[in-house]
PDB file of C-alpha atoms (C1' of nucleotides) in Angstrom:
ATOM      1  CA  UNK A   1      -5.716  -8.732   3.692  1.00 35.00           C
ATOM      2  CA  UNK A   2      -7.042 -12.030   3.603  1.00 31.00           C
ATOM      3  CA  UNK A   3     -10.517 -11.110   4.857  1.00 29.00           C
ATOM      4  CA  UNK A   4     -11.666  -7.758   3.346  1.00 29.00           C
ATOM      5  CA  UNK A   5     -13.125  -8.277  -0.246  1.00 31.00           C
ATOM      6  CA  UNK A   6     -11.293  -4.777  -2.022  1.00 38.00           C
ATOM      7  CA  UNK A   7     -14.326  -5.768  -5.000  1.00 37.00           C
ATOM      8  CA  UNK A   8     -12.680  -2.856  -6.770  1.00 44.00           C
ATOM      9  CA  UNK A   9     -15.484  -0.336  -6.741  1.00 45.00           C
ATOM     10  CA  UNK A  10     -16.509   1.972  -9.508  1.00 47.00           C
ATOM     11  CA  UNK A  11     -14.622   5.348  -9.644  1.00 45.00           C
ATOM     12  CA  UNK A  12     -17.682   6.931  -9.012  1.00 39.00           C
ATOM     13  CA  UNK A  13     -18.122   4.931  -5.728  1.00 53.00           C
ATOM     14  CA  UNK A  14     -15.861   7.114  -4.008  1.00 64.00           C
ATOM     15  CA  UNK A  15     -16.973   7.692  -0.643  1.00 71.00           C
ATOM     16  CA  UNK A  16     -14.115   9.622   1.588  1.00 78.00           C
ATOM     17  CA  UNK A  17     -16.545  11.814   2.917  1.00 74.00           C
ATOM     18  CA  UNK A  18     -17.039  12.918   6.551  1.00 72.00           C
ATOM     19  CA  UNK A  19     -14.823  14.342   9.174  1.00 75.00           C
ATOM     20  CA  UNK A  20     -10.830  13.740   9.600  1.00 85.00           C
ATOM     21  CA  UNK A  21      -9.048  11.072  11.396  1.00 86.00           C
ATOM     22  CA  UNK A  22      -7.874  12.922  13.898  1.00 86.00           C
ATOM     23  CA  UNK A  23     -11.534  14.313  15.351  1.00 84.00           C
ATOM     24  CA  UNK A  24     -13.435  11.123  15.712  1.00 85.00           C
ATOM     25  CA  UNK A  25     -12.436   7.525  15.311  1.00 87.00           C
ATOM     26  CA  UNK A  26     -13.009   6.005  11.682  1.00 92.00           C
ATOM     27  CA  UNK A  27     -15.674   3.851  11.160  1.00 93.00           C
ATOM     28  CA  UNK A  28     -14.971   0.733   9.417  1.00 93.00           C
ATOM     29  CA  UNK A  29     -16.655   1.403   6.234  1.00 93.00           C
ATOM     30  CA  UNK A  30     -14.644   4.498   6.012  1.00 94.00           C
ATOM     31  CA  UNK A  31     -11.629   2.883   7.089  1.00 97.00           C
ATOM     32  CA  UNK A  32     -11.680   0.796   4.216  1.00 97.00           C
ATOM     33  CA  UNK A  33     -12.288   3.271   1.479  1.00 97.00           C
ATOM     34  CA  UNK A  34      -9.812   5.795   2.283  1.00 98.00           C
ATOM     35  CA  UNK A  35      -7.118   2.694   2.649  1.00 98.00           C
ATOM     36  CA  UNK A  36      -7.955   1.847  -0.702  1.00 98.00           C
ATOM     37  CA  UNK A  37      -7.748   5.326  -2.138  1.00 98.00           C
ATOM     38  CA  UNK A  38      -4.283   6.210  -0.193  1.00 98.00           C
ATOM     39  CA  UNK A  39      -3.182   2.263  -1.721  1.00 98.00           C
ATOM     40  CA  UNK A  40      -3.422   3.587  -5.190  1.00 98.00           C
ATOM     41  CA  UNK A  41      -1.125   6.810  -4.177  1.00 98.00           C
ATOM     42  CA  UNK A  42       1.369   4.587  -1.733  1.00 98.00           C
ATOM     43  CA  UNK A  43       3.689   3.642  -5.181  1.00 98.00           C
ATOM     44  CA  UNK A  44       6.758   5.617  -6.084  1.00 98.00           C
ATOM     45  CA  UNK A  45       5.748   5.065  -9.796  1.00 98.00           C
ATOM     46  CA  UNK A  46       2.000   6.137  -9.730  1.00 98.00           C
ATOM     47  CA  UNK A  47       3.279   9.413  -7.518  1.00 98.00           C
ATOM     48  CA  UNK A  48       5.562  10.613 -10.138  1.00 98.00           C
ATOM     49  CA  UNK A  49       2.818   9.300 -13.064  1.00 98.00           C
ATOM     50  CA  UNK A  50       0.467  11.591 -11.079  1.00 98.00           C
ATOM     51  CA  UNK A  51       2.911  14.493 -11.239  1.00 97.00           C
ATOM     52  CA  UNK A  52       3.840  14.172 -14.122  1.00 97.00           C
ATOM     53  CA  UNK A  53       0.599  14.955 -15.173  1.00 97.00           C
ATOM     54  CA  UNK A  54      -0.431  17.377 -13.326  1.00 96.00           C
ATOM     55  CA  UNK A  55       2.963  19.034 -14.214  1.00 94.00           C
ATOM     56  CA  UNK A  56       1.865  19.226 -18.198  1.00 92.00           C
ATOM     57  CA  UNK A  57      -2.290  19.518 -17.494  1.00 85.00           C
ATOM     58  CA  UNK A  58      -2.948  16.213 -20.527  1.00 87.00           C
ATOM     59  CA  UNK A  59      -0.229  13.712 -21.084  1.00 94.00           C
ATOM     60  CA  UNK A  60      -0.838  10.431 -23.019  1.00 96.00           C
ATOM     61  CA  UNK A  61       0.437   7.254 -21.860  1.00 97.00           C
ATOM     62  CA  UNK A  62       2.704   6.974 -24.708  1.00 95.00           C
ATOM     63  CA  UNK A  63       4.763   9.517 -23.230  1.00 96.00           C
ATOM     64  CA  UNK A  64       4.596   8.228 -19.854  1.00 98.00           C
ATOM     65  CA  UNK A  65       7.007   4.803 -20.582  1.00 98.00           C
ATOM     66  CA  UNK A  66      10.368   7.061 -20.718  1.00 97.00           C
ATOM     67  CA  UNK A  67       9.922   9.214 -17.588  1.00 97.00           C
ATOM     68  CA  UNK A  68       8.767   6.505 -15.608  1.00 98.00           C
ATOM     69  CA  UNK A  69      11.293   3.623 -17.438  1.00 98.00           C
ATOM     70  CA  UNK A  70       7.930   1.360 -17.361  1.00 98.00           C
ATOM     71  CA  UNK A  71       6.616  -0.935 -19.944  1.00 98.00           C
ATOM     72  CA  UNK A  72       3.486  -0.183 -21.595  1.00 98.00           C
ATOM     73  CA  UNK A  73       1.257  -2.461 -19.837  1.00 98.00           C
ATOM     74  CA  UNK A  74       2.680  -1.805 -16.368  1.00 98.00           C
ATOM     75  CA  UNK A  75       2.105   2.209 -17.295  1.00 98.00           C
ATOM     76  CA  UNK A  76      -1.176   0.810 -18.286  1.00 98.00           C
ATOM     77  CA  UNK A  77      -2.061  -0.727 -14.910  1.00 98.00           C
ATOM     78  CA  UNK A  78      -0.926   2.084 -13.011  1.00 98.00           C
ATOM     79  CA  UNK A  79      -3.152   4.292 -14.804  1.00 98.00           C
ATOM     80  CA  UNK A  80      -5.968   1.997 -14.290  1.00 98.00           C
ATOM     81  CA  UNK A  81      -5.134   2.057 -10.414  1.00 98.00           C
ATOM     82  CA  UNK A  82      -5.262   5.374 -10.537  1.00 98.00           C
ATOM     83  CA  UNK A  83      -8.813   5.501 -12.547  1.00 98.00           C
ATOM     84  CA  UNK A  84     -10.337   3.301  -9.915  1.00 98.00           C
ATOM     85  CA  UNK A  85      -9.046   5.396  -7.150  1.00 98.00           C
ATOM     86  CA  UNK A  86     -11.022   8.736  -9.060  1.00 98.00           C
ATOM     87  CA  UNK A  87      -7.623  10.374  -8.641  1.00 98.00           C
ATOM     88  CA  UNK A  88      -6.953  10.165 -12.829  1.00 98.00           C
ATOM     89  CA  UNK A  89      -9.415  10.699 -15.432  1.00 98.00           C
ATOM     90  CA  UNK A  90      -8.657   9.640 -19.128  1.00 97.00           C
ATOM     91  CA  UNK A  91     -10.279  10.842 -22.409  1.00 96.00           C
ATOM     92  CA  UNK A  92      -9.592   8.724 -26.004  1.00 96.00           C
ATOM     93  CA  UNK A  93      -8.756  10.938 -28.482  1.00 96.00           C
ATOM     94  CA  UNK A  94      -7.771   9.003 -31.984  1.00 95.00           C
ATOM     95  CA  UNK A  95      -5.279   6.733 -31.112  1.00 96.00           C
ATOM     96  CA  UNK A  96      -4.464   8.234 -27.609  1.00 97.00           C
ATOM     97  CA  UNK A  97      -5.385   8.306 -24.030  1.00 98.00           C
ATOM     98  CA  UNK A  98      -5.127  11.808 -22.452  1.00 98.00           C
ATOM     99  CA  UNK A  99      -4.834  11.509 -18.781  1.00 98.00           C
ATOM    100  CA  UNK A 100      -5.273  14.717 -16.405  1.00 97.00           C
ATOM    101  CA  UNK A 101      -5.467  14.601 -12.706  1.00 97.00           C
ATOM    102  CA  UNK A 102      -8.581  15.001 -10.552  1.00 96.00           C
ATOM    103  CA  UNK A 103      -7.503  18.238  -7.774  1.00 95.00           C
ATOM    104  CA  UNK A 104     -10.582  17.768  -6.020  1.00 96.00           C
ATOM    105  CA  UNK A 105     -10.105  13.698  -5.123  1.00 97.00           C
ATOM    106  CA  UNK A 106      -6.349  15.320  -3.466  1.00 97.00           C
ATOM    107  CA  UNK A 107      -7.960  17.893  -1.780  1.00 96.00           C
ATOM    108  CA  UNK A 108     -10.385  15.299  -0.489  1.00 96.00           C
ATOM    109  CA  UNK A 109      -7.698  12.815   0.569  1.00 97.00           C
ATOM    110  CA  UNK A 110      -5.728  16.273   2.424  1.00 96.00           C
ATOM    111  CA  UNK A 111      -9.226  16.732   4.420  1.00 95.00           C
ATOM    112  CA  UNK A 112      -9.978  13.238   5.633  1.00 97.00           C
ATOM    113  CA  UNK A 113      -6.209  13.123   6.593  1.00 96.00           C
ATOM    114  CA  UNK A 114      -6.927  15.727   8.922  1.00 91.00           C
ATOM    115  CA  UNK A 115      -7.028  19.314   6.359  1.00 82.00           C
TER     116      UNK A 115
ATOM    117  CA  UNK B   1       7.755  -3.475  -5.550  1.00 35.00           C
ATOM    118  CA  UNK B   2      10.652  -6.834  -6.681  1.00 32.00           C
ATOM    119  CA  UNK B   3      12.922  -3.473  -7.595  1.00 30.00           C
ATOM    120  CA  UNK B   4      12.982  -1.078  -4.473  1.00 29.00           C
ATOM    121  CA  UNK B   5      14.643  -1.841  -1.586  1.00 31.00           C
ATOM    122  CA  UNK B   6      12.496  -0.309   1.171  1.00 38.00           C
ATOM    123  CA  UNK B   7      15.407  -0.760   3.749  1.00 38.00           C
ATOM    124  CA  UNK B   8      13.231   0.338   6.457  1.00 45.00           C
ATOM    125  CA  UNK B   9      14.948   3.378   6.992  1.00 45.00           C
ATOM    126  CA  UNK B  10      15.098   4.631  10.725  1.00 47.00           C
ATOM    127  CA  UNK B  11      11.940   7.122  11.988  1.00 45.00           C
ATOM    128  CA  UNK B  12      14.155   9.717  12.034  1.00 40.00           C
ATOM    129  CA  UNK B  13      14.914   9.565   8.245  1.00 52.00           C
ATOM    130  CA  UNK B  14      11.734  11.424   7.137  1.00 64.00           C
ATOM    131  CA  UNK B  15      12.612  13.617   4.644  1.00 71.00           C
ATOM    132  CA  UNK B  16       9.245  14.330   2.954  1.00 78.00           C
ATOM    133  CA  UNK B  17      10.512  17.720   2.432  1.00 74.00           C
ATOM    134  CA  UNK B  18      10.067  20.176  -1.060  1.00 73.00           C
ATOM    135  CA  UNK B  19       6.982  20.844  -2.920  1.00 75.00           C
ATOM    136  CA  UNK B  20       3.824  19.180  -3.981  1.00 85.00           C
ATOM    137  CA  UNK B  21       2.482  16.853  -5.748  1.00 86.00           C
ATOM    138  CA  UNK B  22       0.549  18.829  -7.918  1.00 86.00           C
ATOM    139  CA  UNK B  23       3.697  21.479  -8.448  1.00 85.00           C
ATOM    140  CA  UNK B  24       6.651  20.201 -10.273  1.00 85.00           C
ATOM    141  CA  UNK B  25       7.059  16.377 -10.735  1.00 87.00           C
ATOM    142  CA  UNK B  26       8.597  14.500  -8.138  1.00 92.00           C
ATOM    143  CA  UNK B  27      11.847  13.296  -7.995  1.00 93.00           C
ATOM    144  CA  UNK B  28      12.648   9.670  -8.006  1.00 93.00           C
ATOM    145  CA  UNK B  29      13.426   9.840  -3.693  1.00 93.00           C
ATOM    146  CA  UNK B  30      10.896  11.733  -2.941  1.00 95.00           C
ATOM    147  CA  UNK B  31       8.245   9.363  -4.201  1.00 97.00           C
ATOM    148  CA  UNK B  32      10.252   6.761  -2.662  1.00 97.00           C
ATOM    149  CA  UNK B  33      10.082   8.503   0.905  1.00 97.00           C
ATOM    150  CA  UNK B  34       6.505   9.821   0.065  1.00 98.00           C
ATOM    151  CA  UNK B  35       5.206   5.943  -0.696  1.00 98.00           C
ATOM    152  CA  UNK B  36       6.549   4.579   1.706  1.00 98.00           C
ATOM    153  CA  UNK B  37       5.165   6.888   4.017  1.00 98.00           C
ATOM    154  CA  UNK B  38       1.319   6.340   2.249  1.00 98.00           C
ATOM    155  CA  UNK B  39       1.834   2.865   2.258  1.00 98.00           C
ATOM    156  CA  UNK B  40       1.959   2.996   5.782  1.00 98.00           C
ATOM    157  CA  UNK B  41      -1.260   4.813   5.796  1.00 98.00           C
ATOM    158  CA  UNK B  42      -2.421   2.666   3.495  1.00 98.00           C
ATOM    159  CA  UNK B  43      -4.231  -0.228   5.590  1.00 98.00           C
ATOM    160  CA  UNK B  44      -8.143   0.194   7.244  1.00 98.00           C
ATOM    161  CA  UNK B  45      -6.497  -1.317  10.608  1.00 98.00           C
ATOM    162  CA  UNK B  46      -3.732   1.314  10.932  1.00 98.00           C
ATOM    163  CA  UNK B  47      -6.112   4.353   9.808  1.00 98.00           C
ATOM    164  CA  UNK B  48      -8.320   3.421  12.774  1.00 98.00           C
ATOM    165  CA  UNK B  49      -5.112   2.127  14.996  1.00 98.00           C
ATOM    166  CA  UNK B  50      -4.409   5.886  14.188  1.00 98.00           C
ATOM    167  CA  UNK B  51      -7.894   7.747  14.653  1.00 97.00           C
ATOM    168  CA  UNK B  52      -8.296   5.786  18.206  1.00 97.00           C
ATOM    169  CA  UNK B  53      -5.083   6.880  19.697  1.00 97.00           C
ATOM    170  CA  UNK B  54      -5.708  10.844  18.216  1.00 96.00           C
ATOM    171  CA  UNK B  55      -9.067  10.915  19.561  1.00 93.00           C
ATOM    172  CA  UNK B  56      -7.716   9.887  22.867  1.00 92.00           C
ATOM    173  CA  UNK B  57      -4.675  11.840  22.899  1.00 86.00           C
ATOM    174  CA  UNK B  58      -2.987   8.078  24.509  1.00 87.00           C
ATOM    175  CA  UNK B  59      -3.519   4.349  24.238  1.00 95.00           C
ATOM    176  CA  UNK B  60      -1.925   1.734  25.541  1.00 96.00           C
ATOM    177  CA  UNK B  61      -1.833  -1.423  22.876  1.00 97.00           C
ATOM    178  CA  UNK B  62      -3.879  -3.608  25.043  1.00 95.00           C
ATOM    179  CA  UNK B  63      -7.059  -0.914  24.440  1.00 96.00           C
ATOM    180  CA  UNK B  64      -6.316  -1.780  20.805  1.00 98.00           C
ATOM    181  CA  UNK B  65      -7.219  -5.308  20.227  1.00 98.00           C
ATOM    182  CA  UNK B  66     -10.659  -5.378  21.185  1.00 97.00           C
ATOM    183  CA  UNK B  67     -11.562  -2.518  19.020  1.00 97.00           C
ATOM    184  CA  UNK B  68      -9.288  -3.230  16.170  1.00 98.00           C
ATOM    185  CA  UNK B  69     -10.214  -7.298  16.662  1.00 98.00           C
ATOM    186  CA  UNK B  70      -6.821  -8.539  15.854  1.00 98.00           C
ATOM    187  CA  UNK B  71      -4.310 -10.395  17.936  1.00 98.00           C
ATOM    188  CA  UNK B  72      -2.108  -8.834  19.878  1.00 98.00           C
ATOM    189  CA  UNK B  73       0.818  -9.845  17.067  1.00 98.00           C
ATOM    190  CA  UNK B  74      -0.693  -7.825  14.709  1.00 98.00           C
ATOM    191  CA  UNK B  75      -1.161  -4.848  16.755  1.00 98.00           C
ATOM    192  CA  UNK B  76       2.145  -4.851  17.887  1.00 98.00           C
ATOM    193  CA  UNK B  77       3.094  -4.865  14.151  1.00 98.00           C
ATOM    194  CA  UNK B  78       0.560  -2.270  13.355  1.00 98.00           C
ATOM    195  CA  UNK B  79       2.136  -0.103  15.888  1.00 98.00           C
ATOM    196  CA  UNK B  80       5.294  -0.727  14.665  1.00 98.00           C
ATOM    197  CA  UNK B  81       4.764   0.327  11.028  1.00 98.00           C
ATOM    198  CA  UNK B  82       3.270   3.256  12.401  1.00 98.00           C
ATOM    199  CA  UNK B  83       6.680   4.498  14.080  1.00 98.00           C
ATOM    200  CA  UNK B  84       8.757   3.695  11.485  1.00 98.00           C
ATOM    201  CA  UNK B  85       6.212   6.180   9.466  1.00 98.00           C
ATOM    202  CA  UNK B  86       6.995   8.920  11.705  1.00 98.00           C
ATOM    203  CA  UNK B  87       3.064   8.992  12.394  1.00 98.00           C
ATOM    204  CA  UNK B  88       3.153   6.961  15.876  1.00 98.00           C
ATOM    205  CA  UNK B  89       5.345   7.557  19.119  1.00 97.00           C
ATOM    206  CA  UNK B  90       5.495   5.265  21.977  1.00 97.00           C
ATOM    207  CA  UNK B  91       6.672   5.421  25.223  1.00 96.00           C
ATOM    208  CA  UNK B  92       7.340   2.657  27.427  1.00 96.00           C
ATOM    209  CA  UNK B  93       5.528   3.218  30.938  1.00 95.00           C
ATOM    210  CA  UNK B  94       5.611   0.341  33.411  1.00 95.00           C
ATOM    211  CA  UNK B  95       4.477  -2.417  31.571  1.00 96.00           C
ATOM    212  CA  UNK B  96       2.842  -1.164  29.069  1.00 97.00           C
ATOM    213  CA  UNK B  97       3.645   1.368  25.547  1.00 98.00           C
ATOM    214  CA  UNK B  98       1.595   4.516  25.247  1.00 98.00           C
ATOM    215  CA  UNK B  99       0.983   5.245  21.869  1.00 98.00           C
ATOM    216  CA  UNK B 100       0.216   8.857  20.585  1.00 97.00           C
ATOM    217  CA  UNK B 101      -0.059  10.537  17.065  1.00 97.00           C
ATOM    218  CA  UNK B 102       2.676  12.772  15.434  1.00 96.00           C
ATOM    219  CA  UNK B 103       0.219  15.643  13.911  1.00 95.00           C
ATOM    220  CA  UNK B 104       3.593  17.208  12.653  1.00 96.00           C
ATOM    221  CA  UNK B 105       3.953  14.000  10.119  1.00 97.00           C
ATOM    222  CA  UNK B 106       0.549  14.040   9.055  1.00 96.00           C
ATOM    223  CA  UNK B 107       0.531  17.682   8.113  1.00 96.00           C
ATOM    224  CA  UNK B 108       3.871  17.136   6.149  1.00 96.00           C
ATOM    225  CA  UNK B 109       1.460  14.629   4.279  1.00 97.00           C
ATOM    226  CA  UNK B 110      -0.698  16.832   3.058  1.00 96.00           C
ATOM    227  CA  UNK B 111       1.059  18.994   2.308  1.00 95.00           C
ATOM    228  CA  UNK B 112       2.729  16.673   0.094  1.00 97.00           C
ATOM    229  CA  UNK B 113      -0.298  15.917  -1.543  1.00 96.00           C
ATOM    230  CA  UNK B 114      -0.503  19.270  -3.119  1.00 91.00           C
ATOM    231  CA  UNK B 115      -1.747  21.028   0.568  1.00 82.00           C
TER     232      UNK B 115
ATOM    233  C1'  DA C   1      13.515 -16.105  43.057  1.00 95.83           C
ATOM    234  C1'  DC C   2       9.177 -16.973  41.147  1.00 95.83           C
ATOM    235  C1'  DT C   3       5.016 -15.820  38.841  1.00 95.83           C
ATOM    236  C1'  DA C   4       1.890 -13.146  36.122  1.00 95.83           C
ATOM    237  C1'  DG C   5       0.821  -9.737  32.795  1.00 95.83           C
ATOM    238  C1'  DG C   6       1.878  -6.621  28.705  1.00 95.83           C
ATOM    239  C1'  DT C   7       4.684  -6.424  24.391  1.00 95.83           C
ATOM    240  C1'  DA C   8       7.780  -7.763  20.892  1.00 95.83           C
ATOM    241  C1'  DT C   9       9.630 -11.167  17.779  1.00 95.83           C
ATOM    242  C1'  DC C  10       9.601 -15.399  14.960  1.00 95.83           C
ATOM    243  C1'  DG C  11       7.797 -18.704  11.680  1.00 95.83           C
ATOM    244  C1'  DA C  12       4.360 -19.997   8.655  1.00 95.83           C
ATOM    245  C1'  DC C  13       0.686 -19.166   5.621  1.00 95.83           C
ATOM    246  C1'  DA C  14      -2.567 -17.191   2.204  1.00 95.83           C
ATOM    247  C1'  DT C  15      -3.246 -13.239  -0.303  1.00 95.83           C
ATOM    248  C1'  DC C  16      -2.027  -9.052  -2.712  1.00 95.83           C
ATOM    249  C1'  DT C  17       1.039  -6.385  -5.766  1.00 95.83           C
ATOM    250  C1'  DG C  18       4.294  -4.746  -9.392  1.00 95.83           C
ATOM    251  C1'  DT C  19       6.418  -6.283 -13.356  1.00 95.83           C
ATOM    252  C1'  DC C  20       7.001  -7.930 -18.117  1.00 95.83           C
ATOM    253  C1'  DA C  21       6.245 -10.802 -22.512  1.00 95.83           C
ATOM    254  C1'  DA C  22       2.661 -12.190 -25.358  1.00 95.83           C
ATOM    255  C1'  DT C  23      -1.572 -11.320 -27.232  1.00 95.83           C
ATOM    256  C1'  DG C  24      -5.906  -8.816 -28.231  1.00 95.83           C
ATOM    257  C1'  DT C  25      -8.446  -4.536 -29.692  1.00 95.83           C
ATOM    258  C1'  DA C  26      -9.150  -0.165 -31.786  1.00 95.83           C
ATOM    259  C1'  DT C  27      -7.732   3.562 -34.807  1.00 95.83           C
ATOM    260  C1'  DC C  28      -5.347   5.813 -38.447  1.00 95.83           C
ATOM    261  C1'  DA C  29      -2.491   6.038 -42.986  1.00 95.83           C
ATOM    262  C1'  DG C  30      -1.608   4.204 -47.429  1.00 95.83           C
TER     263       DG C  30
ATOM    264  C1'  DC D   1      -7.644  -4.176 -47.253  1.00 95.83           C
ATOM    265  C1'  DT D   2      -3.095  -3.938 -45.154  1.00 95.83           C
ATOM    266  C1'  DG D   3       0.139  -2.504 -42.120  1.00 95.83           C
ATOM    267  C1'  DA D   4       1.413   0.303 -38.330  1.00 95.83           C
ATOM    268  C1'  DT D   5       0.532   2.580 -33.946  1.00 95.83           C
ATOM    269  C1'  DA D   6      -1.423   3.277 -29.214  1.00 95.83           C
ATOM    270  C1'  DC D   7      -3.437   1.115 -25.639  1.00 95.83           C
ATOM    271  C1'  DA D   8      -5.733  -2.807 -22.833  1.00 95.83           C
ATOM    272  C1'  DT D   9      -5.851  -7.503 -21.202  1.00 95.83           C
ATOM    273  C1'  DT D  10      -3.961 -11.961 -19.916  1.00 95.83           C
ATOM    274  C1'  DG D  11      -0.788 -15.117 -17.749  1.00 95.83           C
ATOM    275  C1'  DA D  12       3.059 -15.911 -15.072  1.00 95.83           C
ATOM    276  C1'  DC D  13       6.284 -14.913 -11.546  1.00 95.83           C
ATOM    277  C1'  DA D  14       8.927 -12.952  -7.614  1.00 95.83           C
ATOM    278  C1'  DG D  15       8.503 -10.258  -3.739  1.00 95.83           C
ATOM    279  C1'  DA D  16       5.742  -7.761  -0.241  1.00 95.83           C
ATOM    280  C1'  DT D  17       1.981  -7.740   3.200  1.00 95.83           C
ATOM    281  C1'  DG D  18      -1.526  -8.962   6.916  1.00 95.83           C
ATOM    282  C1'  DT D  19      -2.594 -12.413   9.967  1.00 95.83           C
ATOM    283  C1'  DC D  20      -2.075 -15.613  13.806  1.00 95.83           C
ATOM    284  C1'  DG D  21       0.027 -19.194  17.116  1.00 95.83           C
ATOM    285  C1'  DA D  22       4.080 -19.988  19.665  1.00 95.83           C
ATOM    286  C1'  DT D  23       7.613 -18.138  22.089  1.00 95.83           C
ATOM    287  C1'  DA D  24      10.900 -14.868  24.081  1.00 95.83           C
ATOM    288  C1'  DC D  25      11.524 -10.479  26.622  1.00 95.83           C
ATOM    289  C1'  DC D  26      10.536  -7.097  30.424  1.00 95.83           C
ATOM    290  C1'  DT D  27       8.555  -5.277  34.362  1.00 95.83           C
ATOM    291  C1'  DA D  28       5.870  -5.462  38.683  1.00 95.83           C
ATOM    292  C1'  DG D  29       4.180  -8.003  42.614  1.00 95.83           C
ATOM    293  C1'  DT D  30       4.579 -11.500  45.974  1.00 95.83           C
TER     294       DT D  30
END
DNA sequence: ACTAGGTATCGACATCTGTCAATGTATCAG
DNA sequence: CTGATACATTGACAGATGTCGATACCTAGT
């Protein structure tokens, strides 16, 4: 997208509000935010990273680099992806990262695809 | 995705089949099929592309460019990503293509998002 | 047959994206 | 303090993607 500035808004900045794509016809603001959200799930690897751990309620990213035959720092940006999309939410504990999923941003994504 | 070969599988090849998300974690082709399928959905031009044509039941692409402002080249592409989703069908009337939504395929979605 | 209008395809371009090696940062064990 | 472990960040690179102008393809009218 050459013109669109992403700026890679703050999880917390997560829109995807309002009515389904299929009643009225998106506005452009909401356009955008719900392309960006459904961006961070269109990857084969984040998909299975995000069932994986919703599969096992906490997983750290340490145990993420078999499953998903990923480096560290790729399984690292895909979690950070994920993060800025509010789907994944991660928690330091010592030495490790415990990642669970969000339900609510999935259920959110089912609605404004037309739930 | 350097590793992947989309192949740009025919619209007819739209598995998307089995469980959730959110269930049991997802085999290595059904992410494949289910990203490519978000991907799709992935882009603010082809989420309003697709909330014009629902909320008129049919379009024909030249009602799309003025709305959408892109060329007519990029619609036609739009449109065309679209089928190959599953989430657009066209019919050829005359001169021009009458584009309507698949609400089957989007429901499938969903529900492969943990609906 | 010729022309005009609606779409599709092609070629080119800038940008975005997924990936890894190398490096940096934080935390724990001794 | 030292070394090891878990994760994040950076830099680089190949491949994918969105966009448009130019052009080819089809269909309808004349």
């Amino acid at each position: 997208m050459p013109a669109a500035k992403t700026k890679k808004l703050p999880p917390s900045e997560g829109g995807l509000c309002c009515g389904s794509l299929t009643e009225t016809p998106l506005a452009d603001g909401e356009a955008n935010e719900l392309a960006r959200v459904l961006g961070a799930l269109a990857d084969p690897v984040r998909l299975r990273l995000l069932s994986l751990v919703a599969s096992q309620v906490e997983v750290c990213s340490c145990d993420l680099e078999v499953p998903l035959s990923r480096s560290q720092p790729t399984i690292s940006h895909h979690t950070k992806v994920l993060v800025e999309a509010g789907l994944l939410v991660g928690e330091k504990r010592g030495r490790w990262m415990w990642w669970r999923v969000e339900p609510d941003r999935l259920a959110a994504i089912r609605k404004a695809l037309g739930g």
